[in-house]
Coordinates of C-alpha atoms in Angstrom, one line a residue:
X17 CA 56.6 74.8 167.4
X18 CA 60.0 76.4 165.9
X19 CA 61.8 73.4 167.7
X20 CA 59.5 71.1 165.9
X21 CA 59.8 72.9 162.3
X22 CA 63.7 72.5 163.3
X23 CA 63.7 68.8 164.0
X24 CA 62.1 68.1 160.8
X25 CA 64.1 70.1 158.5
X26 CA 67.5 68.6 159.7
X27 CA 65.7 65.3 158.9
X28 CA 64.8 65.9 155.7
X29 CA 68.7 67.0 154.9
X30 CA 70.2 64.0 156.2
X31 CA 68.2 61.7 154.5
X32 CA 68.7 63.5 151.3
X33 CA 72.6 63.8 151.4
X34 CA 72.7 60.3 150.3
X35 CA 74.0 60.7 146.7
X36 CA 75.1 64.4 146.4
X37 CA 78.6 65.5 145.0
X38 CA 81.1 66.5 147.5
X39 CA 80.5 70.2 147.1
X40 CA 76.9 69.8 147.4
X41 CA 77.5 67.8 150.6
X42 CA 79.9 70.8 151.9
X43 CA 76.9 73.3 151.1
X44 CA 75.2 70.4 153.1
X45 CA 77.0 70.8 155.8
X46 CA 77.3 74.7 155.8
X47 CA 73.4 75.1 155.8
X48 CA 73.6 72.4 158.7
X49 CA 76.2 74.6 160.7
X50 CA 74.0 77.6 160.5
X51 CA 70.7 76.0 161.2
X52 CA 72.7 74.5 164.5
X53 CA 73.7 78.7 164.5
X54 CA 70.4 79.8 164.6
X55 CA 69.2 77.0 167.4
X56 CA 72.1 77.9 169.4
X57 CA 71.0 81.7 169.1
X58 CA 67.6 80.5 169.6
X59 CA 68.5 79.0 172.9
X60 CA 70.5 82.4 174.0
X61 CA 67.3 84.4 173.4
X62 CA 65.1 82.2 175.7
X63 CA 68.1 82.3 178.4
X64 CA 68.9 85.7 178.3
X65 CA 66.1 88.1 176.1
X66 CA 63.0 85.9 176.9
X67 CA 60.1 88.0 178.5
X68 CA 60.3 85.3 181.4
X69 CA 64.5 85.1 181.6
X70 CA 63.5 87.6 184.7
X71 CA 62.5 84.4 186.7
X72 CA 64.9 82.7 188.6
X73 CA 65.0 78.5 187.9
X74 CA 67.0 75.7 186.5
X75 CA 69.4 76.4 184.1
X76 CA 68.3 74.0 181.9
X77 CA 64.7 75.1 182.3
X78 CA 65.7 78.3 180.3
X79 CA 66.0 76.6 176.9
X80 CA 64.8 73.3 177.1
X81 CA 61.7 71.3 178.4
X82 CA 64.3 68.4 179.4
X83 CA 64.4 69.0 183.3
X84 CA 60.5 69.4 183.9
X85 CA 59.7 65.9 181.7
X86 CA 62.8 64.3 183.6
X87 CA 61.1 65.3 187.1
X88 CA 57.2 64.6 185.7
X89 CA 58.6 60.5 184.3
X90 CA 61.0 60.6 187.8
X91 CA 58.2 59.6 190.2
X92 CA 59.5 62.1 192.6
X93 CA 57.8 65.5 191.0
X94 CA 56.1 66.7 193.8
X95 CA 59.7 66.5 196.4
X96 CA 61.6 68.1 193.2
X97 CA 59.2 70.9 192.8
X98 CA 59.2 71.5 196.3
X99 CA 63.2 71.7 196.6
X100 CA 62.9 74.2 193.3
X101 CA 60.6 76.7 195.2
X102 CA 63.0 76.6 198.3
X103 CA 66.1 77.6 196.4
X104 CA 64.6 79.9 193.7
X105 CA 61.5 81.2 195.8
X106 CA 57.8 81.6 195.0
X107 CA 58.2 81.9 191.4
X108 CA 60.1 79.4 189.6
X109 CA 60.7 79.2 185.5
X110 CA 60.6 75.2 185.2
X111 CA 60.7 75.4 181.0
X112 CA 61.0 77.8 178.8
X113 CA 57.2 79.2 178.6
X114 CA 56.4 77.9 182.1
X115 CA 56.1 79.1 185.5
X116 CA 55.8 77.4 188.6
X117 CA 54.0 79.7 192.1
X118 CA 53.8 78.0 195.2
X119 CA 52.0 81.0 196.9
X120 CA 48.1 81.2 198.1
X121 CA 47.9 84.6 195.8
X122 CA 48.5 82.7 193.0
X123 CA 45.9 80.1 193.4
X124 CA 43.4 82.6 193.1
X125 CA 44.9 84.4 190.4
X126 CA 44.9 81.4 188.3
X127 CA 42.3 79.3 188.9
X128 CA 39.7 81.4 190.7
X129 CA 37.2 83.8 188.6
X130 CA 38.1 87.2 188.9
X131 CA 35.8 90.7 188.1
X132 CA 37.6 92.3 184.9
X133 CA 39.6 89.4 184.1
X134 CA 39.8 87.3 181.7
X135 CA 39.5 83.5 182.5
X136 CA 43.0 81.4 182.3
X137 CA 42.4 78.2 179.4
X138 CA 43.3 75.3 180.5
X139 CA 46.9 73.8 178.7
X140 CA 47.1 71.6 175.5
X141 CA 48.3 69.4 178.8
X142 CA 44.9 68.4 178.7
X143 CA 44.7 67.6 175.0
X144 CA 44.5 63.6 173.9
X145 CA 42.3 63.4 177.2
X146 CA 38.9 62.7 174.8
X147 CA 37.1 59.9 175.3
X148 CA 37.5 57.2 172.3
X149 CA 39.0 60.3 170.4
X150 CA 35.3 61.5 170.1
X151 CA 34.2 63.2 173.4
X152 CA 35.6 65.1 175.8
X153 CA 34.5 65.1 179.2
X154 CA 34.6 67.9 182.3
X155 CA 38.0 66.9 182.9
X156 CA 39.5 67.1 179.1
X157 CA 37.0 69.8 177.6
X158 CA 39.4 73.3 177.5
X159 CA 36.0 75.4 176.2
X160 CA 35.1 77.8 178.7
X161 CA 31.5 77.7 177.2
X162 CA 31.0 73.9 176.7
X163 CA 32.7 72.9 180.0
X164 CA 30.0 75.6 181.8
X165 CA 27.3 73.7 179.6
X166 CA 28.8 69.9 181.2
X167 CA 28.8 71.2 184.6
X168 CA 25.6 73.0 184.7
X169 CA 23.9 69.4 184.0
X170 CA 27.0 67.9 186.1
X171 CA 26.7 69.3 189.2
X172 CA 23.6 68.1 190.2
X173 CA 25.0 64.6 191.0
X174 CA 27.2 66.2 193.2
X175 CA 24.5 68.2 195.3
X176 CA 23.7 67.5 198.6
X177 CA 20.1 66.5 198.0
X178 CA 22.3 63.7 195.7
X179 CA 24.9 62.6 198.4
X180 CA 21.7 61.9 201.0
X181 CA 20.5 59.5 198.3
X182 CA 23.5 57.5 197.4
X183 CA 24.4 57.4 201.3
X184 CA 22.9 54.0 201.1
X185 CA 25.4 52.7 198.3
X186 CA 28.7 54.4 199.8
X187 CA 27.5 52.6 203.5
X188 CA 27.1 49.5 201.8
X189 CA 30.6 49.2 200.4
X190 CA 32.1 50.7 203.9
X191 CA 30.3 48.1 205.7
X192 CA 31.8 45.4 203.9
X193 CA 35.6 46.9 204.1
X194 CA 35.2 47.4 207.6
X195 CA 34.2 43.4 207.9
X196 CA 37.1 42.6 205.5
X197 CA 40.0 44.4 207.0
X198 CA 38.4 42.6 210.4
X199 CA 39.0 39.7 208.6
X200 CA 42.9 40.0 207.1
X201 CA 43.8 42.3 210.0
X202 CA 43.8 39.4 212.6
X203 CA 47.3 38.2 211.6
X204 CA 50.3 39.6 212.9
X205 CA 52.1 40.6 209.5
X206 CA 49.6 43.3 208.9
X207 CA 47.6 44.2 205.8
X208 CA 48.5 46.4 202.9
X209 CA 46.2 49.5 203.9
X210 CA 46.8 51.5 200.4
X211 CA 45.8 48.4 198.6
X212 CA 42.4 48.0 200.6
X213 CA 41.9 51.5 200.5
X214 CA 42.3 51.4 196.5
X215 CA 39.7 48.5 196.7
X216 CA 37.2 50.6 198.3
X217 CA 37.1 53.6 196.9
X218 CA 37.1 51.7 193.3
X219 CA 34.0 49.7 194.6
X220 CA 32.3 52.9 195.8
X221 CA 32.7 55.4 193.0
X222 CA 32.7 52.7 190.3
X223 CA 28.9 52.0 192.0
X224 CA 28.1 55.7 191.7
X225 CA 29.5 56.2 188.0
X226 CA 28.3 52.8 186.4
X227 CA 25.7 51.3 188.5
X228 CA 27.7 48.4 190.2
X229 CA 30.9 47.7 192.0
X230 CA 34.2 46.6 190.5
X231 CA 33.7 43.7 193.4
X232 CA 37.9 44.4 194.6
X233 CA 36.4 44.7 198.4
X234 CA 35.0 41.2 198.4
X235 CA 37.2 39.7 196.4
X236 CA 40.6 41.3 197.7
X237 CA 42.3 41.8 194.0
X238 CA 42.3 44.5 192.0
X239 CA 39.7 44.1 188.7
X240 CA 41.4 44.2 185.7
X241 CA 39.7 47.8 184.6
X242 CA 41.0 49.1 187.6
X243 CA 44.6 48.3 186.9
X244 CA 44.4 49.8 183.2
X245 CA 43.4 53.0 184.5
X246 CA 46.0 53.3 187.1
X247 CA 48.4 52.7 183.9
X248 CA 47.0 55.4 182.1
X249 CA 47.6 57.9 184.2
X250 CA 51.2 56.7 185.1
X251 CA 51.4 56.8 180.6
X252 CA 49.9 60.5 181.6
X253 CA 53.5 61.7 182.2
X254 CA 55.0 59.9 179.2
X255 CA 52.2 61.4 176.8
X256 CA 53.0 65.2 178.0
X257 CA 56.1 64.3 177.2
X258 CA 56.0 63.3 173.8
X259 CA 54.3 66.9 173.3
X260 CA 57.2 68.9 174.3
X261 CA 59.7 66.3 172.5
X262 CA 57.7 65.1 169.4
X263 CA 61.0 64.1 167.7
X264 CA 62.5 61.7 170.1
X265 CA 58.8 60.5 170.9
X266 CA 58.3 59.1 167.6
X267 CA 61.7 57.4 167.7
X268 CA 60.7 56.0 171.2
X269 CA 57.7 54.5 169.6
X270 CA 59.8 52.9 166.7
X271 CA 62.5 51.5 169.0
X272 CA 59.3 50.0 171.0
X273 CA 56.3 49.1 168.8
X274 CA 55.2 46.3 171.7
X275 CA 54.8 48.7 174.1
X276 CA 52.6 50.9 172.1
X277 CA 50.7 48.0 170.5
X278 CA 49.5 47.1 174.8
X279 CA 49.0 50.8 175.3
X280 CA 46.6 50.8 172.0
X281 CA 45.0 47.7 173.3
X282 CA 44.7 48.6 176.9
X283 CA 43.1 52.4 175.6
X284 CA 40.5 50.3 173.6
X285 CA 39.5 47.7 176.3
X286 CA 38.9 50.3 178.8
X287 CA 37.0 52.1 176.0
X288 CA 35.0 49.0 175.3
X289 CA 34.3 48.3 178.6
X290 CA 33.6 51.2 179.8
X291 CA 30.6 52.1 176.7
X292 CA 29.7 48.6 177.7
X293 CA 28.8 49.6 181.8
X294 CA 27.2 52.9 180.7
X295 CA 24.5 50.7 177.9
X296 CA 23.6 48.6 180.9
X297 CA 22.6 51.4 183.2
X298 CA 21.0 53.2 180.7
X299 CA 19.1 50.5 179.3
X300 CA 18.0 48.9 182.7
X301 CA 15.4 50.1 184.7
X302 CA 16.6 51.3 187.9
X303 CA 15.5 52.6 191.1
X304 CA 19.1 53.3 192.8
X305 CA 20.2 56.5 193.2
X306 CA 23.8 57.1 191.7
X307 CA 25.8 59.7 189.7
X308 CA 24.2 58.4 186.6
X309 CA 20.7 59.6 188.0
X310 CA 20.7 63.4 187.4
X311 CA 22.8 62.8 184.2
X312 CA 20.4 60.5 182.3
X313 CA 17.3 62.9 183.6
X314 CA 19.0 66.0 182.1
X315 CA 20.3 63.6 179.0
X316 CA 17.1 64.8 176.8
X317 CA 17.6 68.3 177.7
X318 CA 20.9 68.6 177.4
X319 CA 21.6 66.5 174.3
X320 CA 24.2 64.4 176.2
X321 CA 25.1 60.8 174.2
X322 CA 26.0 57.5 175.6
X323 CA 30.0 58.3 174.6
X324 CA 29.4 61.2 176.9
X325 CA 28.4 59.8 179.3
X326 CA 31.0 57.1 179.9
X327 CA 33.9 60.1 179.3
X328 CA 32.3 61.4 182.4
X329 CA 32.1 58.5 183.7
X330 CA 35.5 57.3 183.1
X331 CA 36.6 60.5 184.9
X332 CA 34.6 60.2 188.0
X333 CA 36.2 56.8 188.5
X334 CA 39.6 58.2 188.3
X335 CA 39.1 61.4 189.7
X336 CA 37.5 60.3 192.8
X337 CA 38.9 56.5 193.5
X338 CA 43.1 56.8 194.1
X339 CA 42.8 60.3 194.7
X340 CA 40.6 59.6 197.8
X341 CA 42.7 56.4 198.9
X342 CA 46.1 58.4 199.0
X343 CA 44.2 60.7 201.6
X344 CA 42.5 58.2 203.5
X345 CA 46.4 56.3 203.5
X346 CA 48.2 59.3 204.3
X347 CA 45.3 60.1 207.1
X348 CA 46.0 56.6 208.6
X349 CA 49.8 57.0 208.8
X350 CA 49.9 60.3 210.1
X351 CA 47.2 58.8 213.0
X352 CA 49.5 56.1 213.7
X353 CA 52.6 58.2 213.9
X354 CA 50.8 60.2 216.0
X355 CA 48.5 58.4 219.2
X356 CA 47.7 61.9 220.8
X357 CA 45.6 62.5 217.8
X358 CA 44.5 59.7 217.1
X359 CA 43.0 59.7 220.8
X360 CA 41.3 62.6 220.1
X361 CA 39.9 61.3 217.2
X362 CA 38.5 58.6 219.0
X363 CA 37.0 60.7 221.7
X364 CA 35.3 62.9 219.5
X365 CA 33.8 60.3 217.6
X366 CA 33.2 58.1 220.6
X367 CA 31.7 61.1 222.6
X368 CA 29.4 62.3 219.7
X369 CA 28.0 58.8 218.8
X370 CA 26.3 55.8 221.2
X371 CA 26.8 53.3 218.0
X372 CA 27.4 52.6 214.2
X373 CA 24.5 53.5 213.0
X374 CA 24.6 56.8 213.9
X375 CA 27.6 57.6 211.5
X376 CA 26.7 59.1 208.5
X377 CA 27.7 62.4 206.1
X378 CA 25.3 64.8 208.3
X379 CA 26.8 64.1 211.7
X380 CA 30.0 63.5 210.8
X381 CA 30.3 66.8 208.8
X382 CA 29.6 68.7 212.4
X383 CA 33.3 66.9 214.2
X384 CA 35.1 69.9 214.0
X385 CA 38.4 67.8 215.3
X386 CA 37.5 65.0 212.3
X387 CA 37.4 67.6 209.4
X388 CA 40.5 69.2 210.9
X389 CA 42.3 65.8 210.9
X390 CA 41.3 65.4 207.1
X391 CA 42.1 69.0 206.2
X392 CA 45.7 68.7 207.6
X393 CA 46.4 65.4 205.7
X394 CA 45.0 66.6 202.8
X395 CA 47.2 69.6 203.1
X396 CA 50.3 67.3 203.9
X397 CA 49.5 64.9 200.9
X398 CA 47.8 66.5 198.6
X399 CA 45.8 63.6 196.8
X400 CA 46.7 65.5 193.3
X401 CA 50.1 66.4 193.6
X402 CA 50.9 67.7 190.5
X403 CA 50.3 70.7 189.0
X404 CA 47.4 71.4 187.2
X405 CA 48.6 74.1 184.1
X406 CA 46.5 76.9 182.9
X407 CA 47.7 80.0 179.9
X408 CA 48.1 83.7 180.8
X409 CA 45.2 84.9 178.3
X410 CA 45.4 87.8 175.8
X411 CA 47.1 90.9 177.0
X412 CA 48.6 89.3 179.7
X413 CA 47.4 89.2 183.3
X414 CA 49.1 90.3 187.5
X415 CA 49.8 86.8 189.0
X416 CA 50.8 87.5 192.6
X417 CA 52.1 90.9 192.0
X418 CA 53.9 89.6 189.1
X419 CA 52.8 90.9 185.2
X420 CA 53.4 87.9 183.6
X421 CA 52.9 87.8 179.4
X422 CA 49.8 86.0 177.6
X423 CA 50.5 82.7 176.7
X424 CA 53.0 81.1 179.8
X425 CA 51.7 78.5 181.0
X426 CA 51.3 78.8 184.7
X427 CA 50.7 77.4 187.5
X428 CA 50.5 76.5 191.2
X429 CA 51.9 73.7 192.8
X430 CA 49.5 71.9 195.5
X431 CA 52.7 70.3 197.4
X432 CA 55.0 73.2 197.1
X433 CA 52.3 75.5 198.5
X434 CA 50.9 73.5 201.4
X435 CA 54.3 72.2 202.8
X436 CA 56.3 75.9 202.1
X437 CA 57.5 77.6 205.3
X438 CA 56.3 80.7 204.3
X439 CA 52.6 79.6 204.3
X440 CA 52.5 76.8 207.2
X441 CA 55.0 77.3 210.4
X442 CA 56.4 73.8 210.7
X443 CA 55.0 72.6 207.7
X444 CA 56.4 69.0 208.1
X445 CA 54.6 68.6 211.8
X446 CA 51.1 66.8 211.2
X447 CA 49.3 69.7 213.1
X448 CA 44.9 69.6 213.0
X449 CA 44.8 72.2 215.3
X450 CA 46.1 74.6 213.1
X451 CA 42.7 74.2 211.1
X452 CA 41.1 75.1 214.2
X453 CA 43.2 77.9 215.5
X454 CA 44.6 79.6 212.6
X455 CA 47.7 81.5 213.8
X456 CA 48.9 84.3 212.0
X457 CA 51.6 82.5 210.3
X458 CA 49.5 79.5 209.1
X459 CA 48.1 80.8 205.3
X460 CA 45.3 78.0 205.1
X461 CA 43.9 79.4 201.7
X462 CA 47.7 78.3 200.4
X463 CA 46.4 74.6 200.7
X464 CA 44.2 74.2 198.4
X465 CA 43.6 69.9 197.2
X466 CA 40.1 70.8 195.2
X467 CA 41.6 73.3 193.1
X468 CA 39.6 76.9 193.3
X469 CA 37.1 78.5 190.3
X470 CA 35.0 77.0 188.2
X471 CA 37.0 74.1 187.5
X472 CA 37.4 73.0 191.0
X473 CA 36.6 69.9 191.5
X474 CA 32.6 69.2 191.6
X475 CA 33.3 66.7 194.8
X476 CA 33.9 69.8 196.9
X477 CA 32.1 70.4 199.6

């Protein structure tokens, strides 16, 4: 905020020493060299006097938000937190009001409810996230309160009960990837496995959160909806960005008006089309048995409107559809790279199951070897890499061992935990049986890709 008051003020100088006498312009120039004074001691004081200056990080990281945004727009976040924690340790300052654990303590001092402690708020990380600037949804909402409200009539689509009833819809999609990979994977160049993968899972959860498929299986392209919300969340990075630097991100959007003007239009066609899926499952009647069925039972109850809806909505598609083909991609590569798992694999599956048929969410949940496999590449690749950021609350709160004062922004990050030495011996070896026989030096609770607490995600079984 001070940074912010600071940026404007020299601004507002400049543009008015157009004009002025010479000695008017030296006492312009005066009050400029002492306000440059007072952000250079400004700078010192975070460095040096800080509450947090006890944490080892980047230099930079002491006085200035510029190395986390340069590693969050880099593409290579997760691999540069990663080498962060290895030099500095388990506690890393990555800004000026921000911490960074990698440790399995920390998870559960952050994220997960705790007796006689006071919950840790999401970030203003999460702020712009509202749906057509009207409703938030239970990814966006910061509210303690109101987020309990969402999930309460949430979670019900996610129940067991739920997942035996849309079984039907998920097989129906598999069944047709499975025939379409036959298909492309008869020539010898191969087929791009993360694109098909993308198809599917868009296909599946855009069935369970709108009522029908984005048709990207059948067709083998991407639908155009699909492709604006993989550019929002890339615009994700740019837009946290633009929070910690408001200055330079209103220049930015001066020096490139086109390139806001698309991202204005792309945010209202997926807005448009979006509202325009939800009407048509809400209006039609229906007998299928999606996401959209325990919401739209509870929607009297629980006063939930048709913008609500489609935030939710919105999220489930993007929560649940890349997220799930980076594990299922990463899952298939470390199988290949390794053929004595794989053969395992096979065996279990092939020993526990006389045809096709018999596949389904019940059976396969009881393969210990198969959940192991998809533990350990979940662990390796954590579908959400980045951090998700939370604020110490009033009075401060232990993190870890570590008193840490209210209002850092903390953290833990997913891909510094689950590949760190100290929590996984040989953390780069692609290793199920360690989700079998946990050895003393394996810490699995360190890996955790759902998130823990009450904001852990409502997939999580």
């Amino acid at each position: 905020m001070a940074n912010q008051h600071f940026d404007a003020l020299v601004q507002h100088l400049i543009s008015g020493a157009n004009g002025l006498g010479e000695s008017r312009k030296a006492m312009l120039a005066l009050c400029l060299s002492l306000l440059l004074g007072l952000w250079v001691l400004s700078k010192l004081y975070n460095a040096r006097e800080h509450p947090l200056s006890r944490f080892p990080g980047p230099f930079t990281a002491q006085f200035s938000n510029f190395s986390h945004c340069k590693r969050f727009l880099g593409g290579k976040q997760p691999y540069e937190m990663l080498k962060l924690h290895q030099r500095y340790g388990p506690v890393v300052r990555i800004a000026p009001n921000e911490l960074s654990f990698n440790t399995h303590g920390s998870w559960r001092d952050i994220y997960d409810k705790r007796k006689g402690h006071m919950p840790f708020i999401k970030s203003d990380f999460y702020d712009g996230g509202s749906f057509a600037a009207e409703a938030h949804s239970i990814v966006s909402e910061r509210d303690p309160e109101k987020h309990a409200q969402m999930r309460k009539y949430l979670r019900d689509a996610f129940s067991d009960r739920s997942l035996r009833e849309q079984e039907s819809l998920i097989n129906h999609s598999v069944d047709e990837f499975i025939d379409r990979i036959g298909e492309e994977g008869s020539s010898l160049s191969g087929i791009d496995i993360v694109m098909w993968f993308n198809l599917l899972t868009f296909d599946i959860i855009g069935g369970l959160a709108f009522g029908q498929s984005f048709g990207g299986v059948s067709s083998g392209t991407e639908h155009f909806w699909v492709s604006i919300v993989v550019k929002s969340l890339r615009m994700g990075a740019l837009a946290d960005c633009f929070k910690r630097f408001p200055w330079p991100g209103a220049v930015f959007q001066r020096m490139f008006p086109g390139l806001l003007s698309k991202l204005i239009e792309d945010t209202r066609k997926h807005e448009a089309y979006t509202m325009s899926l939800v009407k048509k499952r809400t209006t039609e009647k229906s007998e299928r048995k999606d996401f959209l069925t325990k919401i739209l039972e509870a929607r009297e109850t629980d006063n939930v409107s048709d913008i609500q809806i489609a935030a939710h909505s919105s999220d489930f598609v993007i929560a649940g559809s890349e997220t799930t083909a980076t594990a299922l991609s990463c899952i298939t590569y470390y199988l290949q790279k390794n053929p004595d798992i794989l053969k395992k694999l096979q065996e279990e599956v092939r020993n526990n199951f006389r045809s096709y048929q018999e596949i389904d969410n019940a059976s396969t949940a009881s393969l210990p070897y198969l959940n192991a496999v998809i533990l350990e590449g979940m662990r390796m690749y954590p579908p959400l890499p980045f951090p998700l950021p939370r604020v110490v609350p009033e009075g401060g709160d232990t993190i870890d061992g570590h008193f840490i004062p209210a209002g850092t922004v903390v953290s833990t990050n997913p891909f510094a935990a689950s590949m760190s030495p100290d929590n996984f011996h040989d953390p780069w070896a692609f290793s199920p049986e360690r989700w079998l026989h946990s050895a003393p030096e394996d810490v699995l609770e360190a890996s955790q890709p759902f998130s823990l607490g009450t904001r852990s995600c409502l997939g999580k079984r």
